[in-house]
Short mmCIF file of C-alpha atoms and ligand atoms in Angstrom, two decimals:
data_model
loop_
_atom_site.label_atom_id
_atom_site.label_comp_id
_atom_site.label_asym_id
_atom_site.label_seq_id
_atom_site.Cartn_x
_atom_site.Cartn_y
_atom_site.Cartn_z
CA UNK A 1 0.00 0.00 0.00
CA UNK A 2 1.39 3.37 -0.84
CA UNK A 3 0.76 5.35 2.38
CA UNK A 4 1.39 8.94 1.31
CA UNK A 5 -1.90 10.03 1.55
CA UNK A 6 -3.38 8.26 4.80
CA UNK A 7 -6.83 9.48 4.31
CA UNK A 8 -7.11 7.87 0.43
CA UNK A 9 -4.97 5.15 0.40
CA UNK A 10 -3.52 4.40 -3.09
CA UNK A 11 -3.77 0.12 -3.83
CA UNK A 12 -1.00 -1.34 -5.58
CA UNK A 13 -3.14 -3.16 -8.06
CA UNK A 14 -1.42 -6.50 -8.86
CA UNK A 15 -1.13 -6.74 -12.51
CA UNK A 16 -3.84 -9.25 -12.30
CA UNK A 17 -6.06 -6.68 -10.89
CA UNK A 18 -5.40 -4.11 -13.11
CA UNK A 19 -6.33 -6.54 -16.44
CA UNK A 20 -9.97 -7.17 -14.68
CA UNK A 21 -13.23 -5.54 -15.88
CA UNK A 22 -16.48 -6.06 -14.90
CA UNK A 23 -18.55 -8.30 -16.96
CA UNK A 24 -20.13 -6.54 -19.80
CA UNK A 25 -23.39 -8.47 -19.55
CA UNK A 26 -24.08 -8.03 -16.18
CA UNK A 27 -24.08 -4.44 -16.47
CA UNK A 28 -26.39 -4.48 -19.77
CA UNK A 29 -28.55 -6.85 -17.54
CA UNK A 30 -28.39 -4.46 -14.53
CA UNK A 31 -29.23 -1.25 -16.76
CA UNK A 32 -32.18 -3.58 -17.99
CA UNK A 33 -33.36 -4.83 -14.54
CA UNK A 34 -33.85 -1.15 -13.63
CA UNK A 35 -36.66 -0.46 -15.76
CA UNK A 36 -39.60 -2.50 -14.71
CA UNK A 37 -41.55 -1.41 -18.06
CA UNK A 38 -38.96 -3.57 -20.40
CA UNK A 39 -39.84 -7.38 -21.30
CA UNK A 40 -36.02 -8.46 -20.67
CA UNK A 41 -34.51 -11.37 -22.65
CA UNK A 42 -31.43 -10.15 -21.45
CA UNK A 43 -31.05 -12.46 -17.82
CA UNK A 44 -29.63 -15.65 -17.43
CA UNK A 45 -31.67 -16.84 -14.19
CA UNK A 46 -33.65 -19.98 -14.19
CA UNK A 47 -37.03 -20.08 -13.52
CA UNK A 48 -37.81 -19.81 -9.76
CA UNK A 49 -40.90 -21.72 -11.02
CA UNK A 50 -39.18 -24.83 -10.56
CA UNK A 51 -36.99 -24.20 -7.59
CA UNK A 52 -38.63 -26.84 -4.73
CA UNK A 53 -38.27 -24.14 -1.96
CA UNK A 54 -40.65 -26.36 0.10
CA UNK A 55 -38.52 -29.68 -0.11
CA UNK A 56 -35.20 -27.13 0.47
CA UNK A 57 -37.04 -26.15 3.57
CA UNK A 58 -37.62 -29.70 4.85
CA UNK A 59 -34.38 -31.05 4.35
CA UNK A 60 -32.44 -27.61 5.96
CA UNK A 61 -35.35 -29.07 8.72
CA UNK A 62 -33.97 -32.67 9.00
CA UNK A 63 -30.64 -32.25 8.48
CA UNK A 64 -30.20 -30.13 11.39
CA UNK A 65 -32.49 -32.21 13.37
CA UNK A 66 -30.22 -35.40 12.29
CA UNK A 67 -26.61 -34.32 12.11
CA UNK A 68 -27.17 -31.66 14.60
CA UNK A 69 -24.07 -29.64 14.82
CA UNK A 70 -21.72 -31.38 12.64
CA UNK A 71 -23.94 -29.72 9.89
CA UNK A 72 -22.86 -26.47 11.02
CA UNK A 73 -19.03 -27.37 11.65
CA UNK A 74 -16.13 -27.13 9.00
CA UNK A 75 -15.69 -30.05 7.13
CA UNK A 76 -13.22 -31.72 4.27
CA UNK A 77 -12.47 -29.43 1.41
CA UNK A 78 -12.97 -32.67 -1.02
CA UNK A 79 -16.89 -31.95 0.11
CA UNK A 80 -19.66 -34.20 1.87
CA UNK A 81 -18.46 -37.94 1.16
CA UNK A 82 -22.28 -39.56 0.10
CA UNK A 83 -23.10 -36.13 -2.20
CA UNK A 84 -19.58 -37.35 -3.89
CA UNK A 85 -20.26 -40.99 -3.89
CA UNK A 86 -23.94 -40.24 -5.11
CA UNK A 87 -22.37 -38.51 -7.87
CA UNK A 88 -19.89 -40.44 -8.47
CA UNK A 89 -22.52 -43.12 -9.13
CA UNK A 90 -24.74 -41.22 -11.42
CA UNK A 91 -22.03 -39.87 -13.88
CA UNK A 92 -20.53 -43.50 -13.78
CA UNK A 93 -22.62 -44.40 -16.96
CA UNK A 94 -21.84 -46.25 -20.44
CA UNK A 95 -19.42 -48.32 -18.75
CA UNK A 96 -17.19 -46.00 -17.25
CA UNK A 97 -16.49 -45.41 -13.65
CA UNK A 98 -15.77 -42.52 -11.87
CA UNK A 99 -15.10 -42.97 -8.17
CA UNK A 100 -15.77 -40.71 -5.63
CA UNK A 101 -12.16 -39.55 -5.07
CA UNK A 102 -12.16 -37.82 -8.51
CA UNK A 103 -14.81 -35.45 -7.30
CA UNK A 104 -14.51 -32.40 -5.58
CA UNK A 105 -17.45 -30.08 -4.39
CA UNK A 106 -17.48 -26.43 -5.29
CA UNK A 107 -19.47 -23.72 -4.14
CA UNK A 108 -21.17 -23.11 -7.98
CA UNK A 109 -19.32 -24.43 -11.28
CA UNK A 110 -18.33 -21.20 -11.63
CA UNK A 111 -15.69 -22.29 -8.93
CA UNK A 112 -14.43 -25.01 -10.67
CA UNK A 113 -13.65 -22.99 -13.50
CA UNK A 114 -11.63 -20.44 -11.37
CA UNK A 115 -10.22 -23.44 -10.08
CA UNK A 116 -9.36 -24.90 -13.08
CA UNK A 117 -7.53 -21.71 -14.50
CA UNK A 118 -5.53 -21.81 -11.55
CA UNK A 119 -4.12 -25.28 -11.29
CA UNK A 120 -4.15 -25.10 -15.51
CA UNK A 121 -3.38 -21.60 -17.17
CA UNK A 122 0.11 -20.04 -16.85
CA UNK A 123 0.19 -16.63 -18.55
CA UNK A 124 0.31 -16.87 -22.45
CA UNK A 125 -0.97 -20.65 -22.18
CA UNK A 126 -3.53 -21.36 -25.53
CA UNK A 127 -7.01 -22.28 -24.22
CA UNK A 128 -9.38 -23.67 -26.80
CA UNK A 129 -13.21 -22.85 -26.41
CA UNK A 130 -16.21 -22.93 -29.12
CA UNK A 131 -17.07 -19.62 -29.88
CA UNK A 132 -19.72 -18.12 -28.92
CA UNK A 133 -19.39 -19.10 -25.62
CA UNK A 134 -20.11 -18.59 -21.59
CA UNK A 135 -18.90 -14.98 -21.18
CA UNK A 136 -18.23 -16.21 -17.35
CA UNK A 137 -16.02 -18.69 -18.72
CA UNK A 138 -13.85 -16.08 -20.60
CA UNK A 139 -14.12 -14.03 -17.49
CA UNK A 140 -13.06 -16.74 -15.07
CA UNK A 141 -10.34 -17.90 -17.29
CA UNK A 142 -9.55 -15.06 -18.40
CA UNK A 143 -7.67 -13.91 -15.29
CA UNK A 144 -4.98 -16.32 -15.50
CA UNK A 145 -3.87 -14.40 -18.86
CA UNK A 146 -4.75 -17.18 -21.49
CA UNK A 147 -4.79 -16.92 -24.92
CA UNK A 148 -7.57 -17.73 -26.04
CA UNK A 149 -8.07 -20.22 -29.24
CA UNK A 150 -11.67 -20.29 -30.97
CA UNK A 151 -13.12 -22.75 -32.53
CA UNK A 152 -16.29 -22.24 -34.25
CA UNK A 153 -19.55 -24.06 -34.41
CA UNK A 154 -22.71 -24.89 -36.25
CA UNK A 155 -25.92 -26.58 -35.71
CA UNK A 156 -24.39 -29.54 -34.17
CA UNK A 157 -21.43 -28.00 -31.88
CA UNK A 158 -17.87 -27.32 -31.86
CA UNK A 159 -16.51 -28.66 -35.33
CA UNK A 160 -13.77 -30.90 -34.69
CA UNK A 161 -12.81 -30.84 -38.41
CA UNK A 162 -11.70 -27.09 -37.76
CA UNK A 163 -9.41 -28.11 -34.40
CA UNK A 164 -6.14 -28.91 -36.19
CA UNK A 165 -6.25 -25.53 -37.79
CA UNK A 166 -6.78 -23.88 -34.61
CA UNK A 167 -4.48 -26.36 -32.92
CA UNK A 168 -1.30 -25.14 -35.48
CA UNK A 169 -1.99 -21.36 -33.92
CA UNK A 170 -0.41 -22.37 -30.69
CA UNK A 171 2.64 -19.99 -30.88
CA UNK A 172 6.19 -21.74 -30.23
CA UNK A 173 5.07 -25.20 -29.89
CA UNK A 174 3.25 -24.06 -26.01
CA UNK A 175 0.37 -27.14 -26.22
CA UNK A 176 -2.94 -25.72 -25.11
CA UNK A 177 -3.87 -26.30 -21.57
CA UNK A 178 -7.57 -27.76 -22.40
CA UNK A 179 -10.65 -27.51 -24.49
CA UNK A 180 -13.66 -25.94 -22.79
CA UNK A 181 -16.81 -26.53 -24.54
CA UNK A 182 -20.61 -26.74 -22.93
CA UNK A 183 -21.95 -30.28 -25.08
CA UNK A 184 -25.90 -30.13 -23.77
CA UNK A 185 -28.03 -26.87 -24.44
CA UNK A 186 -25.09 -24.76 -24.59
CA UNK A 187 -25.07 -20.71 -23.27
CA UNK A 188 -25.55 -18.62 -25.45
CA UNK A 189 -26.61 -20.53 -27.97
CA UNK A 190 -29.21 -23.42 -27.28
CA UNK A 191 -27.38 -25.70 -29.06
CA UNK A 192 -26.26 -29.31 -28.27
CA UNK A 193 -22.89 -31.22 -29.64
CA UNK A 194 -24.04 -33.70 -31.89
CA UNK A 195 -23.01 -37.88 -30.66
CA UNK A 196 -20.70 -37.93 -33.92
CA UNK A 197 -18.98 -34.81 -33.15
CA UNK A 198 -18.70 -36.38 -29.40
CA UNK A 199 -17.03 -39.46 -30.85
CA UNK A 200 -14.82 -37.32 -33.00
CA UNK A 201 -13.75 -34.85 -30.39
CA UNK A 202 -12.55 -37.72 -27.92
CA UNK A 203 -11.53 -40.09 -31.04
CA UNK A 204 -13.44 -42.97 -29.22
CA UNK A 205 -16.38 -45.08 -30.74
CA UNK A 206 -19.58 -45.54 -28.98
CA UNK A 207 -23.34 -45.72 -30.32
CA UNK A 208 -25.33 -44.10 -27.43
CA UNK A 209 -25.62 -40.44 -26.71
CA UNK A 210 -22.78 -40.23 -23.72
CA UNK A 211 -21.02 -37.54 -21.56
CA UNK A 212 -17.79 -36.72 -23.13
CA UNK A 213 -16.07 -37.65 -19.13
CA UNK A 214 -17.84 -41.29 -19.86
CA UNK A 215 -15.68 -41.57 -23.08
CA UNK A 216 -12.61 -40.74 -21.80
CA UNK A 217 -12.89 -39.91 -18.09
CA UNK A 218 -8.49 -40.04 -17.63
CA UNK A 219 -8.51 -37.28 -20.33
CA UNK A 220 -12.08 -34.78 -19.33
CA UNK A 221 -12.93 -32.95 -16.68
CA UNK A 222 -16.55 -32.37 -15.84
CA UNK A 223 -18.11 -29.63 -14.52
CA UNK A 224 -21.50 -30.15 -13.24
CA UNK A 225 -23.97 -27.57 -10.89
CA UNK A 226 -26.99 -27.54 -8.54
CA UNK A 227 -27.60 -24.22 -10.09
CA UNK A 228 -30.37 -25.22 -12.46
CA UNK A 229 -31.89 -28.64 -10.62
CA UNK A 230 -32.23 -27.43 -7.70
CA UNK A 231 -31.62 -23.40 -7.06
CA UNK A 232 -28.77 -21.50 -8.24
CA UNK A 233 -28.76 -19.40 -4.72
CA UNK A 234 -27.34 -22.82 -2.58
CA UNK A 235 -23.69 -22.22 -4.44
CA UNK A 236 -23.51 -25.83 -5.14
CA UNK A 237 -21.54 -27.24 -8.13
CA UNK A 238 -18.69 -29.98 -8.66
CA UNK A 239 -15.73 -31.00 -10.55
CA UNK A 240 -14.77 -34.21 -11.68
CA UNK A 241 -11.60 -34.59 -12.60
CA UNK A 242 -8.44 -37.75 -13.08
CA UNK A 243 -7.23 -38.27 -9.71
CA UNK A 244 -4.08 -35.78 -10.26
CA UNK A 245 -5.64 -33.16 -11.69
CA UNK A 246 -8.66 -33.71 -8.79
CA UNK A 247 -6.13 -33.44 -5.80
CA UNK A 248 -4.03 -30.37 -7.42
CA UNK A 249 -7.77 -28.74 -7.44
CA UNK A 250 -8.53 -29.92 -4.02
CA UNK A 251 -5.17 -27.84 -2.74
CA UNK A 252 -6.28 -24.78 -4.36
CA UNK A 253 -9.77 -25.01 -3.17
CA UNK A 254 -8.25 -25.34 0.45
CA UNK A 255 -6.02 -22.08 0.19
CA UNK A 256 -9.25 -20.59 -1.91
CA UNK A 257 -12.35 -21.07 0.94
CA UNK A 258 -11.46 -24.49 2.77
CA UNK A 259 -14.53 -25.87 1.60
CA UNK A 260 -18.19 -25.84 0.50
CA UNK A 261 -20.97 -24.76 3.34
CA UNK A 262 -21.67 -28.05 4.93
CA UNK A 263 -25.13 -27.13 6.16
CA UNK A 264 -25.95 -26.46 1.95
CA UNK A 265 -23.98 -30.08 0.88
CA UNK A 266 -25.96 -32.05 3.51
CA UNK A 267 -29.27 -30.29 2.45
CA UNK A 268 -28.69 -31.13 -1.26
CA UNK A 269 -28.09 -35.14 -0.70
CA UNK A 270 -31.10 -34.89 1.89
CA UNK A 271 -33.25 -34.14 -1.22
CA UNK A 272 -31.47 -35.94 -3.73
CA UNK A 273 -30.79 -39.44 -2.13
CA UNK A 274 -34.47 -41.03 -2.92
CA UNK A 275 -34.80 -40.13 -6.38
CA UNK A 276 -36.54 -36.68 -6.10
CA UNK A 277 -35.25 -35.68 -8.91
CA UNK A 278 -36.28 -38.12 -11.26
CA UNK A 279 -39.67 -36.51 -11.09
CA UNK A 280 -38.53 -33.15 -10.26
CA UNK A 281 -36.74 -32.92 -13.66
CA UNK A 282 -39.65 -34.11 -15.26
CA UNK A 283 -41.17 -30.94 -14.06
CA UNK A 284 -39.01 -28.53 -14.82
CA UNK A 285 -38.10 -30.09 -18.16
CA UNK A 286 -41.71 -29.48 -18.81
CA UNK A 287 -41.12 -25.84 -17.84
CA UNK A 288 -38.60 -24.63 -19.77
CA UNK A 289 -40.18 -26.71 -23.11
CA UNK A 290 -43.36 -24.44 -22.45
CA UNK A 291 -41.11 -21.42 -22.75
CA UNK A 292 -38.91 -22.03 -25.69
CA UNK A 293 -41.93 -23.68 -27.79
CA UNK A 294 -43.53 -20.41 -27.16
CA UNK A 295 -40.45 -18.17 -27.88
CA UNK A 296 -40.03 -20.04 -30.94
CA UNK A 297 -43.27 -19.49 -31.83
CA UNK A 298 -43.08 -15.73 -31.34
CA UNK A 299 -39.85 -15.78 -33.33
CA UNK A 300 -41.44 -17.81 -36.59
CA UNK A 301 -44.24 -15.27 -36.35
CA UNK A 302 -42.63 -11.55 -35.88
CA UNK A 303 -38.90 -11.54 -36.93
CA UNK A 304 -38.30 -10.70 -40.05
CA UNK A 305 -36.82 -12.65 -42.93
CA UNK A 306 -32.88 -13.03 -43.13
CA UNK A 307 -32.78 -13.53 -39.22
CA UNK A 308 -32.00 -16.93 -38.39
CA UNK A 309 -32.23 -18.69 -34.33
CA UNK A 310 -31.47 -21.92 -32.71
CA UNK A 311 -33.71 -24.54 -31.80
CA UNK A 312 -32.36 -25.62 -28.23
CA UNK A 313 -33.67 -29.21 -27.24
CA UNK A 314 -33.40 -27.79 -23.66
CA UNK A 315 -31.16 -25.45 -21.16
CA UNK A 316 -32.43 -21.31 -21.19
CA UNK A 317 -31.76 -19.68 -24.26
CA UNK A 318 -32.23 -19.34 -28.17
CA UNK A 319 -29.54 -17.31 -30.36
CA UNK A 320 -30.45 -15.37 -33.10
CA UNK A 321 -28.55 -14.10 -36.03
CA UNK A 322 -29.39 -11.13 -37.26
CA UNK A 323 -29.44 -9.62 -41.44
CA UNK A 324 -25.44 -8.63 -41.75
CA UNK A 325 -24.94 -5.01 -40.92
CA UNK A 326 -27.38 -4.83 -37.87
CA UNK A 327 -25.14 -4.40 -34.79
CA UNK A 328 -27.00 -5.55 -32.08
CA UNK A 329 -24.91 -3.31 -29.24
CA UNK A 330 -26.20 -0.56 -30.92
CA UNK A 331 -29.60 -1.35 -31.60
CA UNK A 332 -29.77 -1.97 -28.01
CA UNK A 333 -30.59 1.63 -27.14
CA UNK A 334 -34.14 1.78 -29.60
CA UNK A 335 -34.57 -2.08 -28.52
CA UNK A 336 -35.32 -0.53 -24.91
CA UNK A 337 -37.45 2.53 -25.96
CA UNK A 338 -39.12 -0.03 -27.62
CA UNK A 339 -39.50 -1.62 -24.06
CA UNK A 340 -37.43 -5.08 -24.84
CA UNK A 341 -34.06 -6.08 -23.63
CA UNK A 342 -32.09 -8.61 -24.72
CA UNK A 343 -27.80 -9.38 -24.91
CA UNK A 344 -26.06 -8.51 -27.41
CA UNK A 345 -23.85 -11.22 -28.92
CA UNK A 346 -20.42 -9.40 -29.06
CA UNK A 347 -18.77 -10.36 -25.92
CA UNK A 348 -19.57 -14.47 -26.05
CA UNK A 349 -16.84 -14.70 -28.50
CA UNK A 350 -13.39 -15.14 -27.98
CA UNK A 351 -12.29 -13.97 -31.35
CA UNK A 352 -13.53 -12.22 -33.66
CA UNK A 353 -16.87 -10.74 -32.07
CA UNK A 354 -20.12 -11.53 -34.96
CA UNK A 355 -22.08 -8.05 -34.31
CA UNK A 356 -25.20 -9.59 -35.61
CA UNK A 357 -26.48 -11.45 -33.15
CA UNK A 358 -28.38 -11.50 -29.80
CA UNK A 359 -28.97 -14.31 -26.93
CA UNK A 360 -32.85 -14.60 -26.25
CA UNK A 361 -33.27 -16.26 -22.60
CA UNK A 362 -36.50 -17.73 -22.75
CA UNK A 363 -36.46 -19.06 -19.10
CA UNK A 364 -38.64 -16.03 -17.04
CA UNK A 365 -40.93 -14.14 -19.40
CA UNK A 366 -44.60 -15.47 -19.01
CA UNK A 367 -45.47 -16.90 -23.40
CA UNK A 368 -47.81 -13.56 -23.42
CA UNK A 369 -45.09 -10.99 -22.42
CA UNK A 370 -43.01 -13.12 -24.51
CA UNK A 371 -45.14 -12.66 -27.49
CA UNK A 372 -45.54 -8.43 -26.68
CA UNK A 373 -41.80 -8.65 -26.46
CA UNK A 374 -40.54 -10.55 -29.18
CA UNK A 375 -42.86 -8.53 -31.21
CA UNK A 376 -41.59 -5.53 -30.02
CA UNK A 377 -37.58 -6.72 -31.20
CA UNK A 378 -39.22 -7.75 -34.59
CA UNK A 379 -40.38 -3.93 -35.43
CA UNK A 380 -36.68 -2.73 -34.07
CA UNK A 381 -34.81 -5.32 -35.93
CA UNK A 382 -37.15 -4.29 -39.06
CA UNK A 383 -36.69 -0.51 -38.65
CA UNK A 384 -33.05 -1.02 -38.58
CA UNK A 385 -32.26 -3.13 -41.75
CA UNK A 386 -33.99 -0.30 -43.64
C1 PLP B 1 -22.21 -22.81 -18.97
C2 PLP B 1 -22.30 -22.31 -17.56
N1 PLP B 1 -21.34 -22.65 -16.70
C3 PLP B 1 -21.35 -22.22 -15.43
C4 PLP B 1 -22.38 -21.40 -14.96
C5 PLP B 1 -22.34 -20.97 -13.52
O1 PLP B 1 -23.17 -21.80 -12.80
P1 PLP B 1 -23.04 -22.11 -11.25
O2 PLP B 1 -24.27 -21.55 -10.63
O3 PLP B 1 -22.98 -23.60 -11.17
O4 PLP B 1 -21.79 -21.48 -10.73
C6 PLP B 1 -23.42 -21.04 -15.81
C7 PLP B 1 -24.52 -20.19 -15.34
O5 PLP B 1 -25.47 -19.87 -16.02
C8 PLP B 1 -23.38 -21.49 -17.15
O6 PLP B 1 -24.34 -21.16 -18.04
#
C-alpha cells in the first residue's frame, strides 16, 4: 500500500487486478433490470418456477435435526463424502467409472472454472473454447492471462474438423492447456454437440448419446452444478476430474475457501438421495419446453426474414442471427425505448466478435409478455435493416 496520503490510500493493483473488468453483460442486464416497463430477454436466471423451496425447507429441517451440529461445523475441502459418492454413481454411466475420489465439491461451477484456471493456465498458455461461448467462462479464465483459441460451431457443436487448424496457432510449440466446450443446451446458444462430433472430439467409438467424461474420463474434466436442478442461490456445483488433476484442485480449493458450506452439501443429498429428482426434472423439463416452444413461436411469427435462431432441445436460451450489418450493441438503445431487452452477442466470443447477433433467454418471461416482447424486437430489428 502506498501510504502517502493516509486518508485515500492508493492500492497497488497487482497486474492481475489491473487486467480485470467487470462483466459486460451483467451491467447491460443491470441497466435492464432497472426499468420494470422492459420485457427483458437479457437475464440468465432460471425459472424460480421450478426451484422446490418447500422440499429445500424440509431437508435444511432434517438435516439439522439429524446431524445436529456437525452440519454447522467445517468439514473436508474434497466436500460431503455420500453427495460425492452419489455422484460419483450417477455420472458412472456407459461403462465407465468414476469414483468418488475424482470429485470435488465447489461452491457453484463457476468455482471449478476459477479453479481450473488456476491449477491449468500459466500466462500466455492457448485455451481452446467454441465460440460463442459462456462470457463467465472467458471471465473466469480469463484472469490467468490465457490466450484464447476459438473454434467455431454450427448446428451440431464445436466442429472438430476445424481443431487442427486452430491447434497449429499455438505460438512456439506451447500445447494448449484444455478444451472448454458446454456439449448439452449450450449458453448462449441453445445448441447441443451432436453424438458424432462427441465421438470425433474424444476419437473414441460408442453408439449411445454419452457424456464426453464417460468416453474418456483419464482425459475430461466435468463440470457439473446444482444451479439449475435445484436453485442456483445454494452455491452448489462440482468438478470431476483424473485423480491428479482432482487433488491439485482440491489444494487450491483449500487455500481458496477451505470448503463448501456443509449445512448447503448435507441439504442437497437430503433431497437428492431417494430419487426426487427423477420426477422433479420431469417438471421442470416441462417448464422450460413451455417457454422455448412459445419463444419459438413468437420468433417464426414476428422476426423478419434473413434472421436466423437456434432450436435448443433444452437449457435457457435461443440465439439469433441477425441480417449482416445490424449491430446488435447498438440497436440496443431503440430495442429498450421499444420496451425489450435482450444481450447482445459481441462479448460471447473469444475472437472475432459476430455483431449480428443476440442471446434470447426464454427461461422467465410469461409466453404472453413473450409474445408483446418478441414482437416488439421484430419492429426494431425491421426498422433497422432499412
Ligand atoms: C455454462 C455455464 N457454466 C457455469 C455457470 C455458472 O453456474 P453455477 O451456478 O454452477 O456457478 C453457468 C450459469 O449460467 C453457465 O451457463
Amino acid at each position: 500500500m502506498d501510504t502517502r496520503d493516509e486518508a485515500t490510500p492508493v492500492w497497488k493493483f497487482s497486474a492481475r487486478a489491473q487486467a480485470l473488468t467487470g462483466s459486460a453483460i451483467r451491467d447491460i442486464v443491470k441497466k435492464i433490470s432497472q426499468r420494470p416497463d422492459v420485457i427483458s430477454f437479457a437475464g440468465g436466471l432460471p425459472s424460480p418456477a421450478t426451484f422446490p423451496v418447500d422440499r429445500i425447507r424440509a431437508a435444511f429441517d432434517s438435516v439439522l435435526s439429524r446431524e445436529g451440529k456437525a452440519a454447522l461445523q467445517y468439514s473436508p475441502t474434497d466436500g460431503y463424502a455420500p453427495l460425492r459418492a452419489w455422484i460419483a454413481d450417477t455420472l458412472s454411466t456407459n461403462g465407465a467409472r468414476i469414483t468418488p475420489e475424482q470429485v470435488l465439491m465447489v461452491s457453484g461451477s463457476q468455482q471449478g472454472l476459477d479453479l481450473l484456471g488456476k491449477v491449468l493456465v500459466n500466462e500466455g498458455d492457448p485455451v481452446v473454447v467454441e465460440t460463442p461461448t459462456y462470457v463467465g467462462a472467458l471471465h473466469a479464465l480469463g484472469i490467468y492471462g490465457p490466450r484464447f483459441l476459438a473454434v467455431p460451431m454450427d448446428e451440431d457443436g464445436l466442429d472438430p474438423a476445424a481443431l487442427p487448424a486452430v491447434l497449429r496457432r499455438c505460438a512456439d510449440g506451447r500445447r494448449a492447456s484444455f478444451l472448454y466446450t458446454i456439449p448439452t443446451f449450450q449458453n448462449p446458444t441453445g445448441r447441443t454437440l451432436s453424438h458424432a462430433r462427441r465421438v470425433a472430439l474424444v476419437d473414441q467409438a460408442g453408439t449411445t448419446y454419452q457424456t464426453l467424461l464417460s468416453m474418456r474420463p483419464e482425459g475430461v474434466v466435468h463440470l457439473g452444478s446444482f444451479s439449475k436442478i435445484l436453485a442456483p442461490g445454494i452455491r452448489l456445483g462440482y468438478v470431476v476430474a483424473p485423480l491428479a488433476l482432482a487433488r491439485k484442485l482440491e489444494q487450491a480449493k483449500q487455500g481458496a475457501d477451505l470448503h463448501t458450506a456443509t449445512l448447503t452439501q448435507m441439504m442437497a443429498y437430503d433431497i437428492i438421495k431417494d430419487g426426487f429428482l427423477d420426477t422433479h426434472l420431469i417438471a421442470t423439463r416441462k417448464v422450460y419446453a413451455g417457454q422455448c416452444a412459445a419463444m419459438l413461436q413468437a420468433l417464426e411469427e414476428h422476426f423478419p426474414r434473413g434472421a436466423t435462431w437456434t432450436r435448443p432441445a433444452g437449457g435457457m436460451f435461443i440465439w439469433a442471427t441477425l441480417p449482416a450489418g445490424i449491430d446488435a450493441a447498438h440497436m440496443l438503445d431503440a430495442a429498450l425505448e421499444a420496451n425489450v431487452g435482450y444481450v447482445p452477442g459481441g462479448p460471447f466470443f473469444a475472437e472475432a466478435p459476430q455483431a449480428n447477433t443476440m442471446r434470447l433467454s426464454f427461461a422467465t418471461v410469461t409466453p404472453e409478455k413473450m409474445r408483446e416482447g418478441i414482437a416488439r424486437l421484430g419492429r426494431v430489428i425491421k426498422a433497422c435493416s432499412k
